[in-house]
XYZ file of C-alpha atoms in Angstrom:
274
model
C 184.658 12.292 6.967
C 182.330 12.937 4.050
C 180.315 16.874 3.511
C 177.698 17.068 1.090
C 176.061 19.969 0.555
C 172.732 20.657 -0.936
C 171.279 23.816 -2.388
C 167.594 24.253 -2.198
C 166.470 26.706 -5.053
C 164.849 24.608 -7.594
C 160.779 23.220 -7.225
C 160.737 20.780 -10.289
C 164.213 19.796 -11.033
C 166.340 18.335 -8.626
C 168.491 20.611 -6.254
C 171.958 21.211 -7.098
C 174.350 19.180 -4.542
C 178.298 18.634 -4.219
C 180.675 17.335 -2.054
C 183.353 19.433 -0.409
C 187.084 18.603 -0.123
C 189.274 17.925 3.036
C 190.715 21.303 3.488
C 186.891 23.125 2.579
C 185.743 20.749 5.135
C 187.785 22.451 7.611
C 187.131 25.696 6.345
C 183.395 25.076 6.522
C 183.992 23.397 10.505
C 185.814 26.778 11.379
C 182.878 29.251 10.156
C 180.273 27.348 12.230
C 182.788 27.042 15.636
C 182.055 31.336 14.959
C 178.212 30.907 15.581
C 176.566 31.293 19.391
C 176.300 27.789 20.675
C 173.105 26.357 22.746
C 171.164 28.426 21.132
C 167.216 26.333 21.627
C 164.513 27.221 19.420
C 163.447 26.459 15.863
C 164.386 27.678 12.875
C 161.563 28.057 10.721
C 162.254 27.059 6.935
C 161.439 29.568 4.298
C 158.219 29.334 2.681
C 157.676 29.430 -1.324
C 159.813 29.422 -4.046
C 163.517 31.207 -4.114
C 166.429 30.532 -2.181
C 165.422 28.039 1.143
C 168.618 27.310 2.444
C 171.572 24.866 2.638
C 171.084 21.265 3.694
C 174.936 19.906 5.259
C 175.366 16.228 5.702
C 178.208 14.773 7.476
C 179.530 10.957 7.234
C 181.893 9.799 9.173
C 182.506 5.934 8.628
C 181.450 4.069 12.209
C 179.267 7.384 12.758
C 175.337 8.309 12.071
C 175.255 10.864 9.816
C 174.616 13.945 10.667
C 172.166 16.477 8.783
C 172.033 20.384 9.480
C 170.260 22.550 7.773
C 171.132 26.517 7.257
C 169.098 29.596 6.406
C 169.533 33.646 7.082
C 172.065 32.939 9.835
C 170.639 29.821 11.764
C 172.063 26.553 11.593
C 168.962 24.220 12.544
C 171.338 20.857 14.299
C 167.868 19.241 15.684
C 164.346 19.669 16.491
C 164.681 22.167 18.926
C 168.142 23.017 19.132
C 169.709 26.206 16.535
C 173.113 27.826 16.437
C 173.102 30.721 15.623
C 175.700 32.305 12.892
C 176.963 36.231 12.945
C 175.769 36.882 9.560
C 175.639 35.424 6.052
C 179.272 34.960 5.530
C 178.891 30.890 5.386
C 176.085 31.008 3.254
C 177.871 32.843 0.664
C 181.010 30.368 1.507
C 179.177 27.528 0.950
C 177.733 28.862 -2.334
C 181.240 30.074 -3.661
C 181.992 26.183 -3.049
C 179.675 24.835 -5.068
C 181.867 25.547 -8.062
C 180.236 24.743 -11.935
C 177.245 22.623 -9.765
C 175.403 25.717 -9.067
C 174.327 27.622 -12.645
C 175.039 31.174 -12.469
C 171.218 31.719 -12.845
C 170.908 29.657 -9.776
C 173.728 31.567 -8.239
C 172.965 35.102 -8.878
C 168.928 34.465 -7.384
C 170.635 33.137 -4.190
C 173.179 36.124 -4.000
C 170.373 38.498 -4.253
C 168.026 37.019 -1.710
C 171.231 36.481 0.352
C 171.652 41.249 0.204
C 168.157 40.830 0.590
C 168.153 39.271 3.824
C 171.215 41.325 5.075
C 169.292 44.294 5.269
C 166.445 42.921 7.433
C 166.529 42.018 11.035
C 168.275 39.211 12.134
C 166.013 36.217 13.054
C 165.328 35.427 16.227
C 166.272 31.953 17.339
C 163.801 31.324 19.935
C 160.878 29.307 19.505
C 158.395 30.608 17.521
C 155.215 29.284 18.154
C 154.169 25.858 16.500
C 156.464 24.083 14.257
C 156.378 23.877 10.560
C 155.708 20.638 8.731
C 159.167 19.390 7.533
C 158.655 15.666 7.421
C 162.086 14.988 6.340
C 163.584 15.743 9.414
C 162.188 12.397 10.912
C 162.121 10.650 7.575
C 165.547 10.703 5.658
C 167.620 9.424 8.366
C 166.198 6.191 8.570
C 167.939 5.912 12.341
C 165.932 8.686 12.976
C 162.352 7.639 11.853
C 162.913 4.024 13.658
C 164.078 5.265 16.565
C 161.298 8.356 17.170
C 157.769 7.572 17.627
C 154.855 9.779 17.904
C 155.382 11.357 21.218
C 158.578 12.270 20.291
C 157.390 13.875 17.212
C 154.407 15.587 18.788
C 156.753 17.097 21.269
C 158.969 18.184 18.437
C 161.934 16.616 20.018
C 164.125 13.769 18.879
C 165.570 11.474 21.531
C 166.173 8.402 19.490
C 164.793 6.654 22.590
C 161.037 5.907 21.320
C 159.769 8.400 23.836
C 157.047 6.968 26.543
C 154.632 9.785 28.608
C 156.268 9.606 31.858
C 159.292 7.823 31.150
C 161.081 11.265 31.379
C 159.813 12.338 34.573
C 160.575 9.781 36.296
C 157.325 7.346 36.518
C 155.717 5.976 33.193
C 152.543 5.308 32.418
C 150.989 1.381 33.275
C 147.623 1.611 31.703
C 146.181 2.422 27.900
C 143.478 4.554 28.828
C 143.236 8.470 28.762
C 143.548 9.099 32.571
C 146.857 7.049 33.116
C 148.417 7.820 29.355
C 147.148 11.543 30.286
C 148.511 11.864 33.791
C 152.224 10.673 32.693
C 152.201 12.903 29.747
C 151.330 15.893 32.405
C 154.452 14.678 34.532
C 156.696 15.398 31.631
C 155.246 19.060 31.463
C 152.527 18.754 29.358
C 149.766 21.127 29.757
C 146.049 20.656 29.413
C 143.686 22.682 27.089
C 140.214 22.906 26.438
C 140.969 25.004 23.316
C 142.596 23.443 20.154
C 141.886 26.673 18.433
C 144.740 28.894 20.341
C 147.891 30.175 18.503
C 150.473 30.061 21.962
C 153.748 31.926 21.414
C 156.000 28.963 22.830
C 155.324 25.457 21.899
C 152.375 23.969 20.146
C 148.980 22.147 20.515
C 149.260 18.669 20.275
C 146.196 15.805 20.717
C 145.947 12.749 22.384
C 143.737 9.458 21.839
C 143.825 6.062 22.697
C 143.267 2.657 21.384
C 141.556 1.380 24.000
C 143.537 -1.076 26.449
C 146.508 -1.503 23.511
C 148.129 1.375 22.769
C 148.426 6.119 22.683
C 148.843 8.190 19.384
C 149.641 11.598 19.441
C 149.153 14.484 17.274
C 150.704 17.704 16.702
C 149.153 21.097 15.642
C 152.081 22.507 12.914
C 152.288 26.318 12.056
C 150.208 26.555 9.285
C 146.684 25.069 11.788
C 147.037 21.758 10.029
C 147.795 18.357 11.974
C 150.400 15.644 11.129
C 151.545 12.854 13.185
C 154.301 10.158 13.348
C 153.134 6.469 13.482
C 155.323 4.378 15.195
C 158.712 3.668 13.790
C 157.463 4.951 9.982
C 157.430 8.120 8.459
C 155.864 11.558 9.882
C 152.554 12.203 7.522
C 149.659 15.020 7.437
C 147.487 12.255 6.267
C 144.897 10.173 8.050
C 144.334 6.364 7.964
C 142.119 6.952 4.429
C 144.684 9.016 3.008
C 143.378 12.462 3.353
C 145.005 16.032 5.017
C 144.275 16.004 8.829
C 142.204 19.310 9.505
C 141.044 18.416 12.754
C 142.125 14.863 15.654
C 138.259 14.812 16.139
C 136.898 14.502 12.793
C 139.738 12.725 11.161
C 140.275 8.831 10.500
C 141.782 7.538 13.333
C 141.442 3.924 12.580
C 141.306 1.801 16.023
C 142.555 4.460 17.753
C 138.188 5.317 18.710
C 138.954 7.749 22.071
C 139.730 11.188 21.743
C 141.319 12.161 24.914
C 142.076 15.673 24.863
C 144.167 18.682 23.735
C 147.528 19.791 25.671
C 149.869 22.558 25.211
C 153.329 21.040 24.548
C 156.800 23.487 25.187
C 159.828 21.631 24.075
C 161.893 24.143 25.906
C 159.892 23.089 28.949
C 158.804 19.217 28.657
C 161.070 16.275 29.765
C 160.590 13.368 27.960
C 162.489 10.042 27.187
């Protein structure tokens, strides 16, 4: 097995990133068997410049690799799934590990937003409303992003399994066309919505349309009211088919996909899909 840790402090220059020995690979799988397991939520990423977080990637020969991410006490494992640590104990582990790859500069701004952070409340690690646009969660892993289509990415949820509306409830959809696409998705627990505009507390607004008689596409409201989607098998975007920031389903370029067939309130805690 093969840990790689990255720091993410920097904007311009590259992040600082090293590779941990056998026995602080142990070390590092004994901090996180502390933290409160089955924990399901989202752990939103820091915002802005400054100390964002560590990004852990396991390889194990025969295995997928695995990459975690971890910031003021949650350990993000998935879309949708957090563990949650006791405190900032690993964080400051896993920077004391870096050794000469992190610069003391680099070092003493994560130590101080690290006594920062210990004096405010711990995060909560339920969902909090929409999630945030982190495209690299579906794009680095390139299992990931061909395995995960847009349904599974408007849900917020990877199943590796090229989700299909109603596959996960039990009866799948037989017919591109709103009603039939629609109904399915409503099987797996997706609610309808007349208002795009709503901020809900669980979950987020995602939109579906149609290419009529050959095929869905979904999109996904993220945190900050902006849209991105996930075509197909290739990488999650916030960009429409002419290249420009999605502000709105309706008024965007859709290409063939001509039929706008409504808004839906989408729970990952709630939906079953496959």
């Amino acid at each position: 097995m093969s840990i790689t840790v990255t720091l993410h402090i920097y904007s311009g220059r590259p992040d600082p990133r090293w590779t941990l020995s056998a026995e602080q690979e142990k070390a590092l799988t004994a901090a996180l068997a502390r933290g409160e397991a089955g924990v399901q939520g989202a752990a939103r990423p820091p915002k802005g410049l400054g100390y964002r977080g560590f990004t852990i990637r396991t390889a194990t020969k025969g295995v997928r690799p695995s990459r975690l991410h971890l910031h003021d006490r949650l350990l993000a494992r998935a879309p949708g799934d957090v563990l949650g640590l006791p405190d900032h104990g690993t964080e400051r582990w896993l920077l004391d590990s870096a050794g000469p790859a992190v610069s003391d500069a680099a070092r003493a701004a994560v130590l101080r937003a690290l006594d920062r952070l210990e004096t405010s409340p711990p995060p909560s690690p339920d969902l909090l409303g929409a999630p945030p646009y982190d495209p690299g969660v579906w794009n680095d892993d390139p299992d990931v992003m061909e395995n995960n289509n847009c349904y599974n990415y408007a849900n917020n949820l990877i199943t590796n399994s090229f989700a299909q509306p109603g596959r996960g409830s039990g009866a799948i959809f037989t017919d591109f066309d709103c009603t039939d696409v629609g109904d399915a998705s409503e099987r797996d627990g997706q609610v309808p919505t007349d208002d795009p505009d709503q901020d809900p507390e669980d979950g987020q607004i995602i939109c579906l349309v149609i290419w009529p008689d050959e095929d869905f596409h979904w999109y996904r409201k993220d945190d900050d009211g902006m849209w991105s989607h996930k075509p197909g098998s290739t990488e999650a975007t916030n960009l429409d088919a002419s290249g420009n920031v999605i502000d709105s389903p309706e008024t965007c370029d859709r290409g063939d996909y001509t039929v706008l067939c409504g808004y839906y309130l989408c729970d990952p805690d709630v939906v079953t899909i496959d």
